[in-house]
PDB file of C-alpha atoms in Angstrom:
ATOM      1  CA  MET A 281       2.021  32.686  87.385  1.00 54.00           C
ATOM      2  CA  ASN A 282       1.879  29.294  89.476  1.00 54.00           C
ATOM      3  CA  MET A 283       2.706  25.887  88.848  1.00 48.00           C
ATOM      4  CA  LYS A 284      -0.449  24.407  89.134  1.00 49.00           C
ATOM      5  CA  ALA A 285      -1.903  26.883  86.772  1.00 46.00           C
ATOM      6  CA  VAL A 286       1.011  26.241  83.871  1.00 40.00           C
ATOM      7  CA  VAL A 287      -0.320  22.524  84.774  1.00 39.00           C
ATOM      8  CA  VAL A 288      -3.318  23.143  83.909  1.00 39.00           C
ATOM      9  CA  LEU A 289      -3.308  25.165  80.854  1.00 39.00           C
ATOM     10  CA  LEU A 290      -0.561  22.726  79.334  1.00 35.00           C
ATOM     11  CA  ALA A 291      -3.444  20.156  79.713  1.00 41.00           C
ATOM     12  CA  VAL A 292      -6.017  21.829  78.106  1.00 40.00           C
ATOM     13  CA  ALA A 293      -3.702  22.351  75.484  1.00 44.00           C
ATOM     14  CA  GLY A 294      -3.590  18.699  75.268  1.00 43.00           C
ATOM     15  CA  ILE A 295       0.490  18.944  75.346  1.00 39.00           C
ATOM     16  CA  ALA A 296       0.485  17.513  79.594  1.00 41.00           C
ATOM     17  CA  SER A 297      -2.100  14.641  78.832  1.00 40.00           C
ATOM     18  CA  PRO A 298      -0.971  11.061  77.698  1.00 41.00           C
ATOM     19  CA  ALA A 299      -2.080  11.954  73.862  1.00 41.00           C
ATOM     20  CA  SER A 300       0.211  15.219  73.846  1.00 41.00           C
ATOM     21  CA  ALA A 301       2.559  13.765  71.282  1.00 44.00           C
ATOM     22  CA  CYS A 302      -0.901  14.995  69.168  1.00 44.00           C
ATOM     23  CA  GLY A 303       0.140  18.544  69.475  1.00 47.00           C
ATOM     24  CA  PHE A 304      -2.637  21.708  70.428  1.00 43.00           C
ATOM     25  CA  LEU A 305      -5.963  20.582  71.539  1.00 44.00           C
ATOM     26  CA  GLY A 306      -5.362  17.497  69.627  1.00 45.00           C
ATOM     27  CA  LEU A 307      -5.216  19.173  66.034  1.00 46.00           C
ATOM     28  CA  PHE A 308      -2.607  16.881  64.843  1.00 47.00           C
ATOM     29  CA  CYS A 309      -3.795  13.440  66.500  1.00 46.00           C
ATOM     30  CA  LYS A 310      -3.628  10.241  63.443  1.00 50.00           C
ATOM     31  CA  GLU A 311      -6.679   8.750  63.454  1.00 52.00           C
ATOM     32  CA  ASP A 312      -6.310   4.606  64.739  1.00 60.00           C
ATOM     33  CA  LYS A 313      -7.142   3.466  61.573  1.00 78.00           C
ATOM     34  CA  LYS A 314      -7.206  -0.394  61.032  1.00 92.00           C
ATOM     35  CA  CYS A 315      -7.513  -0.256  57.597  1.00 96.00           C
ATOM     36  CA  PRO A 316      -5.362  -0.816  55.967  1.00 95.00           C
ATOM     37  CA  PRO A 317      -3.905  -3.283  57.969  1.00 96.00           C
ATOM     38  CA  ARG A 318      -0.362  -2.037  58.948  1.00 95.00           C
ATOM     39  CA  GLY A 319       2.010  -3.468  56.459  1.00 95.00           C
ATOM     40  CA  PHE A 320      -0.209  -4.197  53.902  1.00 97.00           C
ATOM     41  CA  ASP A 321       1.643  -3.761  50.208  1.00 98.00           C
ATOM     42  CA  SER A 322       1.286  -5.507  47.041  1.00 98.00           C
ATOM     43  CA  VAL A 323       3.784  -8.442  46.300  1.00 98.00           C
ATOM     44  CA  ASP A 324       7.823  -8.499  45.964  1.00 97.00           C
ATOM     45  CA  ASN A 325       9.597 -10.602  42.871  1.00 96.00           C
ATOM     46  CA  PHE A 326       6.936  -9.902  40.794  1.00 98.00           C
ATOM     47  CA  ASP A 327       6.732 -10.868  36.776  1.00 98.00           C
ATOM     48  CA  LEU A 328       4.740  -8.881  34.803  1.00 98.00           C
ATOM     49  CA  ASP A 329       5.731 -10.921  31.509  1.00 98.00           C
ATOM     50  CA  ARG A 330       4.369 -14.508  33.527  1.00 98.00           C
ATOM     51  CA  TYR A 331       1.526 -12.536  34.697  1.00 98.00           C
ATOM     52  CA  ILE A 332       0.358 -11.542  31.299  1.00 98.00           C
ATOM     53  CA  SER A 333       1.031 -14.615  29.525  1.00 98.00           C
ATOM     54  CA  GLU A 334      -2.371 -16.850  29.320  1.00 98.00           C
ATOM     55  CA  PRO A 335      -5.666 -15.513  30.515  1.00 98.00           C
ATOM     56  CA  TRP A 336      -7.086 -15.325  33.756  1.00 98.00           C
ATOM     57  CA  TYR A 337     -10.588 -16.628  34.955  1.00 98.00           C
ATOM     58  CA  VAL A 338     -12.510 -14.820  37.922  1.00 98.00           C
ATOM     59  CA  GLN A 339     -13.188 -16.836  40.823  1.00 98.00           C
ATOM     60  CA  GLU A 340     -15.293 -14.502  43.454  1.00 98.00           C
ATOM     61  CA  GLN A 341     -15.563 -10.535  43.478  1.00 97.00           C
ATOM     62  CA  MET A 342     -16.869  -7.860  44.695  1.00 95.00           C
ATOM     63  CA  PRO A 343     -19.391  -6.251  42.488  1.00 92.00           C
ATOM     64  CA  LEU A 344     -18.533  -2.564  41.193  1.00 87.00           C
ATOM     65  CA  ARG A 345     -21.005   0.048  39.703  1.00 83.00           C
ATOM     66  CA  TYR A 346     -19.810  -1.185  36.053  1.00 81.00           C
ATOM     67  CA  GLN A 347     -19.683  -4.593  36.723  1.00 87.00           C
ATOM     68  CA  PRO A 348     -22.579  -5.485  38.933  1.00 90.00           C
ATOM     69  CA  GLU A 349     -24.410  -8.485  40.304  1.00 94.00           C
ATOM     70  CA  ASP A 350     -26.229  -9.683  36.996  1.00 94.00           C
ATOM     71  CA  GLN A 351     -22.752  -9.401  34.862  1.00 93.00           C
ATOM     72  CA  LEU A 352     -21.057 -11.826  37.128  1.00 96.00           C
ATOM     73  CA  PHE A 353     -20.801 -14.541  34.352  1.00 97.00           C
ATOM     74  CA  CYS A 354     -17.896 -16.082  32.605  1.00 97.00           C
ATOM     75  CA  VAL A 355     -15.710 -13.464  33.608  1.00 96.00           C
ATOM     76  CA  ARG A 356     -12.444 -13.438  32.320  1.00 96.00           C
ATOM     77  CA  ALA A 357      -9.334 -11.054  31.693  1.00 96.00           C
ATOM     78  CA  VAL A 358      -6.976 -11.598  29.301  1.00 96.00           C
ATOM     79  CA  TYR A 359      -3.983  -8.844  28.745  1.00 97.00           C
ATOM     80  CA  ASP A 360      -1.226  -8.088  26.544  1.00 96.00           C
ATOM     81  CA  TYR A 361       1.689  -5.389  25.629  1.00 96.00           C
ATOM     82  CA  ILE A 362       0.760  -2.288  23.481  1.00 93.00           C
ATOM     83  CA  ASP A 363       4.188  -2.870  22.114  1.00 94.00           C
ATOM     84  CA  PRO A 364       5.940  -6.222  23.315  1.00 94.00           C
ATOM     85  CA  GLN A 365       8.993  -4.177  21.830  1.00 94.00           C
ATOM     86  CA  GLU A 366       8.951  -0.926  24.182  1.00 94.00           C
ATOM     87  CA  LYS A 367       6.559  -2.653  27.272  1.00 93.00           C
ATOM     88  CA  SER A 368       6.430   0.769  28.922  1.00 90.00           C
ATOM     89  CA  LYS A 369       3.990   1.798  27.013  1.00 89.00           C
ATOM     90  CA  GLY A 370       1.403  -0.451  29.198  1.00 93.00           C
ATOM     91  CA  VAL A 371      -1.018  -3.096  28.219  1.00 95.00           C
ATOM     92  CA  VAL A 372      -4.086  -3.836  26.775  1.00 94.00           C
ATOM     93  CA  VAL A 373      -7.052  -4.961  28.852  1.00 94.00           C
ATOM     94  CA  TYR A 374      -9.253  -7.526  27.702  1.00 94.00           C
ATOM     95  CA  ASN A 375     -11.930  -7.569  29.981  1.00 93.00           C
ATOM     96  CA  TYR A 376     -15.002 -10.391  29.298  1.00 94.00           C
ATOM     97  CA  ALA A 377     -18.467 -11.286  31.245  1.00 95.00           C
ATOM     98  CA  ASN A 378     -21.575 -12.430  30.170  1.00 95.00           C
ATOM     99  CA  GLU A 379     -25.218 -10.759  31.551  1.00 94.00           C
ATOM    100  CA  LYS A 380     -28.114 -12.210  33.630  1.00 96.00           C
ATOM    101  CA  LYS A 381     -26.509 -15.573  32.661  1.00 97.00           C
ATOM    102  CA  VAL A 382     -23.525 -18.409  31.222  1.00 98.00           C
ATOM    103  CA  ASN A 383     -23.631 -17.400  27.647  1.00 97.00           C
ATOM    104  CA  GLY A 384     -25.686 -14.629  27.435  1.00 96.00           C
ATOM    105  CA  LYS A 385     -25.627 -11.354  26.288  1.00 94.00           C
ATOM    106  CA  ALA A 386     -21.571 -10.435  26.334  1.00 93.00           C
ATOM    107  CA  ARG A 387     -19.698  -7.717  27.055  1.00 90.00           C
ATOM    108  CA  GLY A 388     -16.213  -6.278  27.344  1.00 87.00           C
ATOM    109  CA  THR A 389     -13.402  -4.149  26.735  1.00 84.00           C
ATOM    110  CA  ASN A 390     -10.960  -3.458  23.737  1.00 81.00           C
ATOM    111  CA  GLY A 391     -13.556  -5.674  21.324  1.00 80.00           C
ATOM    112  CA  SER A 392     -13.568  -8.641  23.578  1.00 79.00           C
ATOM    113  CA  GLY A 393     -17.197  -9.690  23.689  1.00 72.00           C
ATOM    114  CA  GLY A 394     -18.276  -7.333  20.644  1.00 68.00           C
ATOM    115  CA  GLN A 395     -17.411  -3.354  19.675  1.00 57.00           C
ATOM    116  CA  GLY A 396     -18.006  -1.072  22.693  1.00 56.00           C
ATOM    117  CA  SER A 397     -17.718   2.240  23.682  1.00 46.00           C
ATOM    118  CA  ALA A 398     -14.691   4.545  24.156  1.00 43.00           C
ATOM    119  CA  PHE A 399     -14.638   3.780  28.003  1.00 47.00           C
ATOM    120  CA  SER A 400     -14.374   0.573  27.094  1.00 68.00           C
ATOM    121  CA  ALA A 401     -10.615   0.856  25.581  1.00 80.00           C
ATOM    122  CA  LEU A 402      -8.992   0.182  28.772  1.00 88.00           C
ATOM    123  CA  ARG A 403      -4.843   0.306  29.410  1.00 91.00           C
ATOM    124  CA  ALA A 404      -2.313  -0.344  32.051  1.00 93.00           C
ATOM    125  CA  PHE A 405       0.458   1.157  33.024  1.00 92.00           C
ATOM    126  CA  VAL A 406       2.859   0.087  35.614  1.00 94.00           C
ATOM    127  CA  PRO A 407       3.428   3.918  37.251  1.00 92.00           C
ATOM    128  CA  ASP A 408       6.890   2.591  39.029  1.00 94.00           C
ATOM    129  CA  ALA A 409       9.036   0.479  37.283  1.00 94.00           C
ATOM    130  CA  SER A 410      10.396  -0.799  40.690  1.00 96.00           C
ATOM    131  CA  GLN A 411       6.619  -1.767  41.698  1.00 97.00           C
ATOM    132  CA  PRO A 412       5.625  -3.537  38.543  1.00 97.00           C
ATOM    133  CA  SER A 413       3.121  -5.246  41.029  1.00 98.00           C
ATOM    134  CA  LYS A 414       1.402  -1.783  41.555  1.00 97.00           C
ATOM    135  CA  LEU A 415      -1.036  -0.997  37.965  1.00 96.00           C
ATOM    136  CA  GLU A 416      -3.210   1.892  37.220  1.00 92.00           C
ATOM    137  CA  VAL A 417      -6.037   0.701  35.301  1.00 92.00           C
ATOM    138  CA  GLY A 418      -8.327   3.212  32.487  1.00 87.00           C
ATOM    139  CA  PRO A 419     -10.045   4.140  29.371  1.00 84.00           C
ATOM    140  CA  ASN A 420      -7.162   5.017  26.940  1.00 81.00           C
ATOM    141  CA  PHE A 421      -9.048   8.302  25.188  1.00 74.00           C
ATOM    142  CA  PHE A 422      -7.666   9.928  28.976  1.00 72.00           C
ATOM    143  CA  GLN A 423      -3.485   9.172  27.669  1.00 71.00           C
ATOM    144  CA  GLU A 424      -4.390  10.094  24.052  1.00 69.00           C
ATOM    145  CA  ILE A 425      -6.123  13.261  24.989  1.00 72.00           C
ATOM    146  CA  PHE A 426      -4.244  14.444  28.316  1.00 71.00           C
ATOM    147  CA  GLY A 427      -1.138  12.511  28.405  1.00 73.00           C
ATOM    148  CA  ARG A 428      -0.498   9.950  30.954  1.00 73.00           C
ATOM    149  CA  ARG A 429       0.168  12.045  33.668  1.00 74.00           C
ATOM    150  CA  ILE A 430      -2.361  13.838  33.964  1.00 73.00           C
ATOM    151  CA  ALA A 431      -4.700  10.514  32.867  1.00 70.00           C
ATOM    152  CA  GLN A 432      -3.651   8.633  36.442  1.00 73.00           C
ATOM    153  CA  VAL A 433      -6.050  11.405  38.205  1.00 75.00           C
ATOM    154  CA  PHE A 434      -8.734   9.468  36.234  1.00 76.00           C
ATOM    155  CA  TYR A 435      -6.920   5.747  36.322  1.00 87.00           C
ATOM    156  CA  GLY A 436      -7.724   3.268  39.353  1.00 88.00           C
ATOM    157  CA  PRO A 437      -5.468   1.147  40.882  1.00 93.00           C
ATOM    158  CA  TYR A 438      -4.882  -2.765  40.335  1.00 96.00           C
ATOM    159  CA  TRP A 439      -2.783  -4.369  43.120  1.00 98.00           C
ATOM    160  CA  VAL A 440      -0.743  -7.445  42.732  1.00 98.00           C
ATOM    161  CA  VAL A 441      -1.920  -8.397  46.527  1.00 98.00           C
ATOM    162  CA  ALA A 442      -0.937 -12.542  46.619  1.00 98.00           C
ATOM    163  CA  LEU A 443       0.092 -14.984  44.480  1.00 98.00           C
ATOM    164  CA  ASP A 444       0.266 -18.524  43.819  1.00 98.00           C
ATOM    165  CA  PRO A 445       4.419 -19.046  43.308  1.00 98.00           C
ATOM    166  CA  ASN A 446       3.764 -20.606  39.459  1.00 98.00           C
ATOM    167  CA  TYR A 447       1.514 -18.052  38.860  1.00 98.00           C
ATOM    168  CA  GLU A 448      -2.018 -20.139  38.916  1.00 98.00           C
ATOM    169  CA  TRP A 449      -3.738 -17.809  41.156  1.00 98.00           C
ATOM    170  CA  ALA A 450      -3.629 -14.331  41.859  1.00 98.00           C
ATOM    171  CA  ILE A 451      -5.982 -11.872  44.352  1.00 98.00           C
ATOM    172  CA  ILE A 452      -6.090  -8.549  42.923  1.00 98.00           C
ATOM    173  CA  SER A 453      -7.560  -5.304  45.105  1.00 97.00           C
ATOM    174  CA  GLY A 454      -8.414  -1.977  43.728  1.00 95.00           C
ATOM    175  CA  GLY A 455      -4.997  -0.905  46.155  1.00 95.00           C
ATOM    176  CA  ALA A 456      -4.832  -0.753  49.452  1.00 96.00           C
ATOM    177  CA  PRO A 457      -8.004  -1.377  51.412  1.00 96.00           C
ATOM    178  CA  THR A 458      -8.751   1.663  53.680  1.00 94.00           C
ATOM    179  CA  ILE A 459     -12.281   1.022  53.894  1.00 94.00           C
ATOM    180  CA  GLU A 460     -13.437  -0.710  57.716  1.00 95.00           C
ATOM    181  CA  THR A 461     -16.411  -3.065  57.612  1.00 94.00           C
ATOM    182  CA  GLU A 462     -17.624  -5.350  60.166  1.00 95.00           C
ATOM    183  CA  LYS A 463     -15.626  -8.072  59.185  1.00 95.00           C
ATOM    184  CA  GLY A 464     -12.108  -6.390  58.155  1.00 97.00           C
ATOM    185  CA  CYS A 465     -11.314  -4.190  55.262  1.00 97.00           C
ATOM    186  CA  ILE A 466     -12.264  -3.382  51.697  1.00 95.00           C
ATOM    187  CA  PRO A 467     -11.326  -1.562  48.876  1.00 93.00           C
ATOM    188  CA  GLY A 468     -12.961   1.942  47.727  1.00 85.00           C
ATOM    189  CA  MET A 469     -13.206   5.434  48.397  1.00 68.00           C
ATOM    190  CA  LYS A 470     -16.155   6.730  50.184  1.00 54.00           C
ATOM    191  CA  PHE A 471     -16.055   9.711  48.024  1.00 47.00           C
ATOM    192  CA  PHE A 472     -15.921   9.550  44.218  1.00 45.00           C
ATOM    193  CA  SER A 473     -17.129   5.939  43.924  1.00 43.00           C
ATOM    194  CA  ARG A 474     -18.513   6.144  40.740  1.00 41.00           C
ATOM    195  CA  PHE A 475     -15.010   6.102  39.394  1.00 42.00           C
ATOM    196  CA  ASN A 476     -12.040   3.580  39.911  1.00 46.00           C
ATOM    197  CA  GLY A 477     -10.402   3.289  42.812  1.00 53.00           C
ATOM    198  CA  LYS A 478     -12.349  -0.021  44.473  1.00 79.00           C
ATOM    199  CA  GLY A 479     -12.281  -3.643  43.582  1.00 93.00           C
ATOM    200  CA  PHE A 480     -11.281  -6.860  44.332  1.00 97.00           C
ATOM    201  CA  TRP A 481     -10.677 -10.274  43.065  1.00 98.00           C
ATOM    202  CA  LEU A 482      -9.750 -14.086  43.404  1.00 98.00           C
ATOM    203  CA  PHE A 483      -8.343 -15.022  39.912  1.00 98.00           C
ATOM    204  CA  SER A 484      -7.734 -19.040  38.464  1.00 98.00           C
ATOM    205  CA  ARG A 485      -5.375 -19.657  35.331  1.00 98.00           C
ATOM    206  CA  LYS A 486      -8.519 -22.524  35.383  1.00 98.00           C
ATOM    207  CA  PRO A 487     -12.147 -21.572  34.797  1.00 98.00           C
ATOM    208  CA  VAL A 488     -13.551 -23.585  37.382  1.00 98.00           C
ATOM    209  CA  ASP A 489     -10.905 -23.641  40.885  1.00 98.00           C
ATOM    210  CA  PRO A 490     -12.788 -24.312  43.748  1.00 98.00           C
ATOM    211  CA  GLU A 491      -9.564 -26.019  45.597  1.00 98.00           C
ATOM    212  CA  SER A 492      -7.517 -22.462  44.687  1.00 98.00           C
ATOM    213  CA  THR A 493     -10.400 -20.332  45.498  1.00 98.00           C
ATOM    214  CA  ALA A 494     -10.268 -21.574  49.251  1.00 98.00           C
ATOM    215  CA  ILE A 495      -6.902 -21.105  49.689  1.00 98.00           C
ATOM    216  CA  MET A 496      -6.993 -17.336  48.327  1.00 98.00           C
ATOM    217  CA  ARG A 497     -10.356 -16.587  50.612  1.00 98.00           C
ATOM    218  CA  GLN A 498      -7.923 -18.179  53.485  1.00 98.00           C
ATOM    219  CA  LYS A 499      -5.346 -15.983  52.304  1.00 98.00           C
ATOM    220  CA  ALA A 500      -7.506 -13.043  52.240  1.00 98.00           C
ATOM    221  CA  GLU A 501      -8.667 -12.806  55.174  1.00 98.00           C
ATOM    222  CA  GLU A 502      -5.664 -13.431  56.724  1.00 98.00           C
ATOM    223  CA  MET A 503      -4.091 -10.045  55.085  1.00 98.00           C
ATOM    224  CA  GLY A 504      -7.245  -8.118  56.527  1.00 97.00           C
ATOM    225  CA  PHE A 505      -9.428  -8.366  54.151  1.00 98.00           C
ATOM    226  CA  ASP A 506     -13.584  -8.328  54.546  1.00 97.00           C
ATOM    227  CA  THR A 507     -14.451 -11.806  51.979  1.00 97.00           C
ATOM    228  CA  SER A 508     -17.818 -11.438  52.596  1.00 97.00           C
ATOM    229  CA  VAL A 509     -17.767  -9.100  49.928  1.00 95.00           C
ATOM    230  CA  LEU A 510     -17.000 -11.524  47.611  1.00 97.00           C
ATOM    231  CA  LEU A 511     -19.343 -12.730  45.108  1.00 97.00           C
ATOM    232  CA  ASN A 512     -19.303 -16.460  43.585  1.00 98.00           C
ATOM    233  CA  VAL A 513     -18.511 -15.730  39.156  1.00 98.00           C
ATOM    234  CA  GLU A 514     -20.239 -18.855  37.680  1.00 98.00           C
ATOM    235  CA  GLN A 515     -17.322 -20.194  35.135  1.00 98.00           C
ATOM    236  CA  GLU A 516     -19.497 -23.734  34.558  1.00 98.00           C
ATOM    237  CA  GLY A 517     -20.430 -24.079  30.934  1.00 98.00           C
ATOM    238  CA  CYS A 518     -19.270 -20.834  29.655  1.00 98.00           C
ATOM    239  CA  LYS A 519     -18.166 -20.889  25.839  1.00 97.00           C
ATOM    240  CA  TYR A 520     -16.766 -17.599  25.998  1.00 96.00           C
ATOM    241  CA  LYS A 521     -18.183 -16.841  22.676  1.00 94.00           C
ATOM    242  CA  GLY A 522     -16.920 -13.736  21.258  1.00 92.00           C
ATOM    243  CA  ALA A 523     -13.847 -13.509  23.801  1.00 93.00           C
ATOM    244  CA  ILE A 524     -10.401 -12.490  22.595  1.00 88.00           C
TER     245      ILE A 524
END
């Protein structure tokens, strides 16, 4: 076989092409993905004790299958250790919201806003103690039945990806934002979207906090998020009746 024939064969195989690192016929090429943004991660030096020490009020969020737009009123979150003496057991998640209007029908988890179903008994835990800003959240009964290791399959990521130095505001993402939109990246799963694995929230310690919201939106855009998916959560006049 002459040299010219060898070059032709190598080119066909993708070995002598500019993309030669991709391997035979490009089967090992990695897609040039923009999402998640390069270097994206949760925050360092995270103090979970401080983070859960006071309630959080959602200023804006991406609507979800389990929390649609008509439930984005008076949304707040309270967290508490299951056992303060054994923090590795995890955290109880007390979510609260009103339906259709401010001070409307209350909905929530773990009894906040009224008695809910087994699916509303949410728990959170830190899978890796070296990365406490990455939590997993899901129904408690999965852990009770299957144990934590198997339950993780059904749990969704909860990452604190930006945080005020004084813990006055926080940006939460359902893991790394892997879905590309025209304006950036958003968290989510193209498949199994019925389950966890997505979510995008702007938290503040104050029920109404437009100043911190503006800071968070700018920060989120700098991080590569598509903030156009965020909807305002009405907090003005909320009484949080029945909230824990």
